[in-house]
Coordinates of C-alpha atoms and ligand atoms in Angstrom, one line a residue:
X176 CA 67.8 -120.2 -77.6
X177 CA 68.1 -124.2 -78.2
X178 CA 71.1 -125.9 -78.6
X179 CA 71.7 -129.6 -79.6
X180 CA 74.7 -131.9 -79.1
X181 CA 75.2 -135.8 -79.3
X182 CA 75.5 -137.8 -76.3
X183 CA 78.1 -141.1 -77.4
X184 CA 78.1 -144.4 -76.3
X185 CA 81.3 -145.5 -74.6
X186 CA 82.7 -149.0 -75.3
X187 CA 86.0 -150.6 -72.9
X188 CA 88.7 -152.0 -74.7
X189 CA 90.8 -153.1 -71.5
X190 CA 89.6 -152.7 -68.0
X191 CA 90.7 -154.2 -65.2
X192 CA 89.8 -154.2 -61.4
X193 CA 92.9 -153.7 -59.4
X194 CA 90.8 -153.4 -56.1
X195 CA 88.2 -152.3 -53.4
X196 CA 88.8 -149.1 -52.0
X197 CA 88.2 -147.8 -48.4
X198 CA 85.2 -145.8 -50.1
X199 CA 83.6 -148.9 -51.4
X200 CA 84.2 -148.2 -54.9
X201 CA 86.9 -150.4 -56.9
X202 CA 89.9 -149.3 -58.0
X203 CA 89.8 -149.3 -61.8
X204 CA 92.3 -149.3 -65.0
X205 CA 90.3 -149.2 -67.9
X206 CA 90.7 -147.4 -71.8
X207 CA 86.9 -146.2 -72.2
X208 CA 86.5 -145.5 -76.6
X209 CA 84.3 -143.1 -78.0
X210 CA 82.0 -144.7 -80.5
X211 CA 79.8 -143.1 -83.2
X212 CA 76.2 -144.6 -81.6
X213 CA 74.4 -141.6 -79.5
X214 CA 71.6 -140.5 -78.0
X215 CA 70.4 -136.7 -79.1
X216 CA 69.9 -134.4 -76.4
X217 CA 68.0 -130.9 -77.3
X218 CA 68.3 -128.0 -74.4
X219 CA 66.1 -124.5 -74.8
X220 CA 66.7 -121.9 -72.4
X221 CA 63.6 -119.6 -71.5
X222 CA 63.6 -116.7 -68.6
X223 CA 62.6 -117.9 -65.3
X224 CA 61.6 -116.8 -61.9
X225 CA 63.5 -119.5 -60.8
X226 CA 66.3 -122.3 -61.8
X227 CA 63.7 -125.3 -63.4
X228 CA 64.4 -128.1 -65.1
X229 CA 62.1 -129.9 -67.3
X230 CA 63.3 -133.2 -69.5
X231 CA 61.4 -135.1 -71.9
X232 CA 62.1 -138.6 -73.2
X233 CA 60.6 -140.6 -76.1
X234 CA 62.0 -144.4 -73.8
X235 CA 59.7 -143.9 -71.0
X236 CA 62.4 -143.7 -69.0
X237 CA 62.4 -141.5 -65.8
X238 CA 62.6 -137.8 -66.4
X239 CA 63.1 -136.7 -62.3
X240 CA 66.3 -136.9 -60.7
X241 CA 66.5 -140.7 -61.3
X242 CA 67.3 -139.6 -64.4
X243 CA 71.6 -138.5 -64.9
X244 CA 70.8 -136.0 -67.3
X245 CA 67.9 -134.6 -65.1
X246 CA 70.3 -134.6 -62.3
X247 CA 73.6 -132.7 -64.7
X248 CA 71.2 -130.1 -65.7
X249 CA 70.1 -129.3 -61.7
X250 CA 73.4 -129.3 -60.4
X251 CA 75.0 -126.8 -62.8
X252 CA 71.9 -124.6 -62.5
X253 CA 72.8 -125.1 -58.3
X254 CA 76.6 -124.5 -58.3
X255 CA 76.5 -121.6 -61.3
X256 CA 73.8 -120.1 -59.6
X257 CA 72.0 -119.5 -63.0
X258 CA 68.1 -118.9 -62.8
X259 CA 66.6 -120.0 -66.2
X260 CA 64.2 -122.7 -67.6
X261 CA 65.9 -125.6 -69.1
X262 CA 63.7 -127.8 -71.5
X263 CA 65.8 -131.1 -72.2
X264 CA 64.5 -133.3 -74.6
X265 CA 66.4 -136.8 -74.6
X266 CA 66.3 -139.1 -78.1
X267 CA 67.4 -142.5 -77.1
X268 CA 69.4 -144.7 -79.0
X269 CA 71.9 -145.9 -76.5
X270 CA 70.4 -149.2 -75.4
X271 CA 70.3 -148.7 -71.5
X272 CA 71.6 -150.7 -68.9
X273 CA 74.2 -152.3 -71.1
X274 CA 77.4 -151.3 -70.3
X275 CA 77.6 -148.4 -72.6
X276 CA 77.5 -145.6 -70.5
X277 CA 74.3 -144.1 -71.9
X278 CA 73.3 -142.4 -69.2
X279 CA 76.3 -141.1 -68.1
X280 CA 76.6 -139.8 -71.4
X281 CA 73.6 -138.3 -71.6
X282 CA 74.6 -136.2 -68.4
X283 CA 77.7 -135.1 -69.8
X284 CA 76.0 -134.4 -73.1
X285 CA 73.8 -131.7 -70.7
X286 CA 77.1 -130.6 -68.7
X287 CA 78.6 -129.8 -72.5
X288 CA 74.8 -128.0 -73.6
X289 CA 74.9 -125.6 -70.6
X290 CA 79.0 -125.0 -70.6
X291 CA 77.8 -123.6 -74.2
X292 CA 74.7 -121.8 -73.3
X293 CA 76.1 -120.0 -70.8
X294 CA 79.7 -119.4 -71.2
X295 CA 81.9 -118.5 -67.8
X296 CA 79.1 -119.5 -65.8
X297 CA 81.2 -122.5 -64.8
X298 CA 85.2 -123.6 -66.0
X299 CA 86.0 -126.9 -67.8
X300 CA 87.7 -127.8 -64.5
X301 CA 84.2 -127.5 -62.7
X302 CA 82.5 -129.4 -65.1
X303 CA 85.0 -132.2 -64.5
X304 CA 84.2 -131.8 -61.1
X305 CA 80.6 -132.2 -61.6
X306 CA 80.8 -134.7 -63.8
X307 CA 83.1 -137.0 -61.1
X308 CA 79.9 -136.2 -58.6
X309 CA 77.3 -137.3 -61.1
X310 CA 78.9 -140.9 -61.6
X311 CA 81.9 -142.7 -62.3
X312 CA 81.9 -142.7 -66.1
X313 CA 80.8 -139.1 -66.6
X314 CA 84.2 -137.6 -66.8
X315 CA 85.0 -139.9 -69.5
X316 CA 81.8 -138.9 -71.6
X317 CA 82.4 -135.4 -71.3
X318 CA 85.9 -135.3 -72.9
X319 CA 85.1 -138.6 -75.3
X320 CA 88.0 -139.8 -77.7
X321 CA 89.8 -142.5 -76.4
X322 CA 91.3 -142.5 -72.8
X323 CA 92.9 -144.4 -70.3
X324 CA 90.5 -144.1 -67.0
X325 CA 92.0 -144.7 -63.2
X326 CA 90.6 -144.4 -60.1
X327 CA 86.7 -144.6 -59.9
X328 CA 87.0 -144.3 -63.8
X329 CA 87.0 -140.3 -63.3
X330 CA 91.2 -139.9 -63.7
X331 CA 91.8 -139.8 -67.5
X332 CA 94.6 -139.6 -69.5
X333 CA 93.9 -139.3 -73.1
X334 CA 95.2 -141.8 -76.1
X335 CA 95.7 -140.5 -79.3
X336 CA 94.7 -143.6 -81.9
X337 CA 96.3 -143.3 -85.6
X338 CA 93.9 -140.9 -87.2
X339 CA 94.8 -143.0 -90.9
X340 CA 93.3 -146.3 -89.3
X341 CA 89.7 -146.4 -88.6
X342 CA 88.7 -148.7 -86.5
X343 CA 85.2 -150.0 -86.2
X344 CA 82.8 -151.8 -83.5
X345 CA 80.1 -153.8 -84.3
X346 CA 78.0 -153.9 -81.1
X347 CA 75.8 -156.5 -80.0
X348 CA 73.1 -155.9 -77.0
X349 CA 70.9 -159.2 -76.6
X350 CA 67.9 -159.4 -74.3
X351 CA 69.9 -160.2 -71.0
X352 CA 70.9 -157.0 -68.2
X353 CA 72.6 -156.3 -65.9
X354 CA 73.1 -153.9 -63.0
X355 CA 76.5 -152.3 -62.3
X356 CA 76.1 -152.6 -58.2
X357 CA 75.2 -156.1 -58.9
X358 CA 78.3 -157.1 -61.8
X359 CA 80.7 -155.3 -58.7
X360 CA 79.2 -157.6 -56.3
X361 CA 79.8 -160.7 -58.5
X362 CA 83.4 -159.9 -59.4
X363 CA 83.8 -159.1 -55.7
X364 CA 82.3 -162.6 -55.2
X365 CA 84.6 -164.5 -57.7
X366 CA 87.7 -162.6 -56.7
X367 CA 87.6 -163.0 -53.2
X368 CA 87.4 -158.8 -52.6
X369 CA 89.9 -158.1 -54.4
X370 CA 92.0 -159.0 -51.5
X371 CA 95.0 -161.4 -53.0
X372 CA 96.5 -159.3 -56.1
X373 CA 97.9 -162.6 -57.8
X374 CA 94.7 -163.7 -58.5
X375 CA 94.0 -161.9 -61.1
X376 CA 95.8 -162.3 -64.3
X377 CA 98.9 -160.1 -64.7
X378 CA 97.6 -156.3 -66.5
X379 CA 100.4 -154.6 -69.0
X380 CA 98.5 -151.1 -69.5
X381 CA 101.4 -149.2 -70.8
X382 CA 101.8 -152.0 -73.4
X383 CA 98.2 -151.7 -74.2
X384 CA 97.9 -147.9 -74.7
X385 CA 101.4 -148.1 -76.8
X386 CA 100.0 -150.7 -78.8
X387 CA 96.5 -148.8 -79.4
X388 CA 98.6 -145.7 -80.4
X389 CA 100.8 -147.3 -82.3
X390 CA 97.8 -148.6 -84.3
X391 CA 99.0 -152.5 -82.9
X392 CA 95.8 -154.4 -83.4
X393 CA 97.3 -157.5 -83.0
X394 CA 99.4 -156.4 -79.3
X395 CA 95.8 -154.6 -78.7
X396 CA 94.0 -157.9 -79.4
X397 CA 96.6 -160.1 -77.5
X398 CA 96.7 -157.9 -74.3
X399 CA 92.8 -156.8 -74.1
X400 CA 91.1 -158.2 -70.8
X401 CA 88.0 -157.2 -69.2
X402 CA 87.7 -158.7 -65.5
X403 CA 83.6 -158.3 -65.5
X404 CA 83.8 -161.4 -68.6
X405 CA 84.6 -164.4 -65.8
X406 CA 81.7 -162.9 -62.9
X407 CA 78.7 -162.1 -66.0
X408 CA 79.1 -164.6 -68.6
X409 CA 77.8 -167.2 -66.3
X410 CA 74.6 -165.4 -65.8
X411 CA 74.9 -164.0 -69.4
X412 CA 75.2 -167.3 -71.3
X413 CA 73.5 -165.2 -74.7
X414 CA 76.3 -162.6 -74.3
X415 CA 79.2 -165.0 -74.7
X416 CA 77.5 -166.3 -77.1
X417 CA 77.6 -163.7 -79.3
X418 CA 80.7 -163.1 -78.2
X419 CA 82.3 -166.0 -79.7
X420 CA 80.2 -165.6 -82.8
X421 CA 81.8 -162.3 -83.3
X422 CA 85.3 -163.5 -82.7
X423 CA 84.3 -166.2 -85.4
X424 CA 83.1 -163.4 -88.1
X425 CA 86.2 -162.1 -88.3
X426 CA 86.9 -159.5 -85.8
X427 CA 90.2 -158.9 -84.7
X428 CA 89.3 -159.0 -80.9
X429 CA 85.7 -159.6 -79.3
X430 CA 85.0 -158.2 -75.6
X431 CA 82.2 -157.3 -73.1
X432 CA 82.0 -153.4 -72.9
X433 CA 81.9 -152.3 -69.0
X434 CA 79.8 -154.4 -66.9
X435 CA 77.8 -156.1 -69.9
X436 CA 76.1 -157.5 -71.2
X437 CA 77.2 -155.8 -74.4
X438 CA 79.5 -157.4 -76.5
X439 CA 81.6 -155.9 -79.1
X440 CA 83.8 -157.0 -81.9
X441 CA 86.5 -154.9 -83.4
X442 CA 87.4 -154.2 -87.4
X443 CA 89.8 -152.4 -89.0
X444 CA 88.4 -153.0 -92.2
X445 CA 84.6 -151.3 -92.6
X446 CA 83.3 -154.4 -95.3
X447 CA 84.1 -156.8 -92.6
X448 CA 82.3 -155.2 -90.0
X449 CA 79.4 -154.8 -92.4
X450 CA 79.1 -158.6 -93.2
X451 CA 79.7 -159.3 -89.3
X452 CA 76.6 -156.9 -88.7
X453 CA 74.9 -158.8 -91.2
X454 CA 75.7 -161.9 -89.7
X455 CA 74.7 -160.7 -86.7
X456 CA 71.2 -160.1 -87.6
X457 CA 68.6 -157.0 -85.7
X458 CA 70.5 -156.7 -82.5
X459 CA 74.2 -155.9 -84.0
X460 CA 75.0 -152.1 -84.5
X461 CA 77.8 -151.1 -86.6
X462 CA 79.6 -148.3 -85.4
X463 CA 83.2 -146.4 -85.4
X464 CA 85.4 -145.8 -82.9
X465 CA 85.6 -141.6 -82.4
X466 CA 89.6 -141.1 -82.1
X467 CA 88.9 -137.1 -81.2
X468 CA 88.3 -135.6 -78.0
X469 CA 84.6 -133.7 -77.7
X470 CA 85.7 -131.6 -74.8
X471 CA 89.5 -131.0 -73.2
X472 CA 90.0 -130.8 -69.3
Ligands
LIG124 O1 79.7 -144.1 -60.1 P1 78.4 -144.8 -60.6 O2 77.2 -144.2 -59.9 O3 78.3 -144.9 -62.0 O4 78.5 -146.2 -60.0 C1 77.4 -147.1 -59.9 C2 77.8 -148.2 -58.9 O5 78.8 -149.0 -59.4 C3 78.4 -147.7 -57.6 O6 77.3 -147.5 -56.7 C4 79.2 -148.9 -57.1 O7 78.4 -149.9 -56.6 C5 79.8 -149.4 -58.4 N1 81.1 -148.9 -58.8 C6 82.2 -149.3 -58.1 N2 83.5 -148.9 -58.5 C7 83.6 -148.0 -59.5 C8 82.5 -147.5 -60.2 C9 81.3 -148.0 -59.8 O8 82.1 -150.2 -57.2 N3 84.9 -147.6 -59.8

């Protein structure tokens, strides 16, 4: 049997780091968006002596346990005790290490291939579970739409956008990058740990999410923040650059997604965001936000 589903990017519209936790990681508040860019993930099942796992990828990136989708596939084989051959094939289109949670996606991608080739193995609530162990962001990609994410980023709570207001993003991934261990460092770095709250500018999320389900561009616009901009930028000088050259083509709001160095500029109106992606040039990618969810807890 082989089964196909689309792994999303992920772009942030707000997130803000309230803290370091005891654990290490930081305490997060962010609204993670489904948008339509993804990478295609193929799964056949074949009989096996015992539980394998064997992906493919046309990036030459790693396909071992360095890899998240590797690592999704082993792990529900382990706790489902399933014994089958999996044959993954991964088609990239995500650009990696950007901010757009392409590999976390990919994972959850896997997570939502074997939930559906091998229904009761495992409940929605374990794959949630799994998907929290596999990484931060996983959650989020496995039940997609829009949601606001707490915690590590693995405590969601869905928003429901106006389904009669499309809203696009045109992407824009230069030739810097950036490592997520490393942007944490720098943000720890610039805001002293974390450790004096009132350094960091004041955070109205309930005003936000109201705003964004209300279809409030403007409030959404006036009120999104991203705390990564102030620590990358500086070492990213190409992403705020095309940062402000999306704000200037006419989006309604222009942001970096996660950890960078992906920018993004936001449209409600799809000829705009077409002449901003031709603006743009190559590296711009015009795609639109993904209201629905792909998988409830
Ligand atoms: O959870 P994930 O493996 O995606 O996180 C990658 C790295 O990002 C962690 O090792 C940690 O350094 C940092 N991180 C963090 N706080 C979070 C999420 C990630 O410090 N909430």
């Amino acid at each position: 049997m082989t089964f196909t589903e689309k792994a999303y990017a992920k772009i942030n519209l707000d997130l803000y780091i309230a803290g370091v936790r005891p654990d290490g990681f930081h305490e997060l508040s962010s609204v993670m968006a489904t948008v339509s860019l993804a990478d295609i993930l193929t799964m056949t099942v074949t009989a096996s002596e015992h539980p394998t796992v064997i992906l493919s990828c046309d990036a030459g990136l790693p396909t071992d346990d360095r890899n998240l989708a590797y690592r999704a596939a082993r792990l529900f084989l382990e706790r489902s005790g399933i014994v089958a051959a999996l044959s993954l094939t991964l088609e990239k289109h995500i650009p990696y290490a950007a901010g757009l949670a392409g590999g976390s996606s990919d994972a959850a991608a896997v997570l939502r291939l074997c939930y559906r080739a091998f229904p009761g193995a495992l409940s929605r609530a374990d794959l949630f579970r799994l998907a929290a162990e596999i990484g931060s962001d996983v959650a989020f990609c496995l039940h997609g739409g829009v949601a606001r994410c707490t915690g590590r980023g693995e405590q969601l709570v869905s928003v429901a956008i106006p389904e009669n207001k499309p809203l696009y993003a045109v992407l824009v991934k230069g030739n810097e990058s950036v490592s997520t261990p490393d942007a944490f460092r720098r943000a720890d770095a610039l805001y002293d740990g974390f450790s004096d709250g009132t350094a960091l500018p004041p955070h109205d999320a309930d005003g936000f999410d109201a705003a964004l389900r209300n279809g409030d561009v403007e409030t959404v616009a006036k009120l999104s923040y991203n705390t990564f901009e102030d620590a990358i930028f500086p070492i990213c000088p190409e992403a705020k650059r095309f940062r402000e050259r999306l704000a200037a083509s006419g989006a309604i709001f222009a942001r970096m997604s996660g950890s960078g160095p992906t920018v993004y500029g936001i449209f409600d109106d799809k000829s705009a965001a077409d002449e901003a992606k031709r603006s743009l040039g190559d590296l711009a990618i015009l795609t639109a936000i993904q209201g629905a969810p792909l998988f409830k807890q």
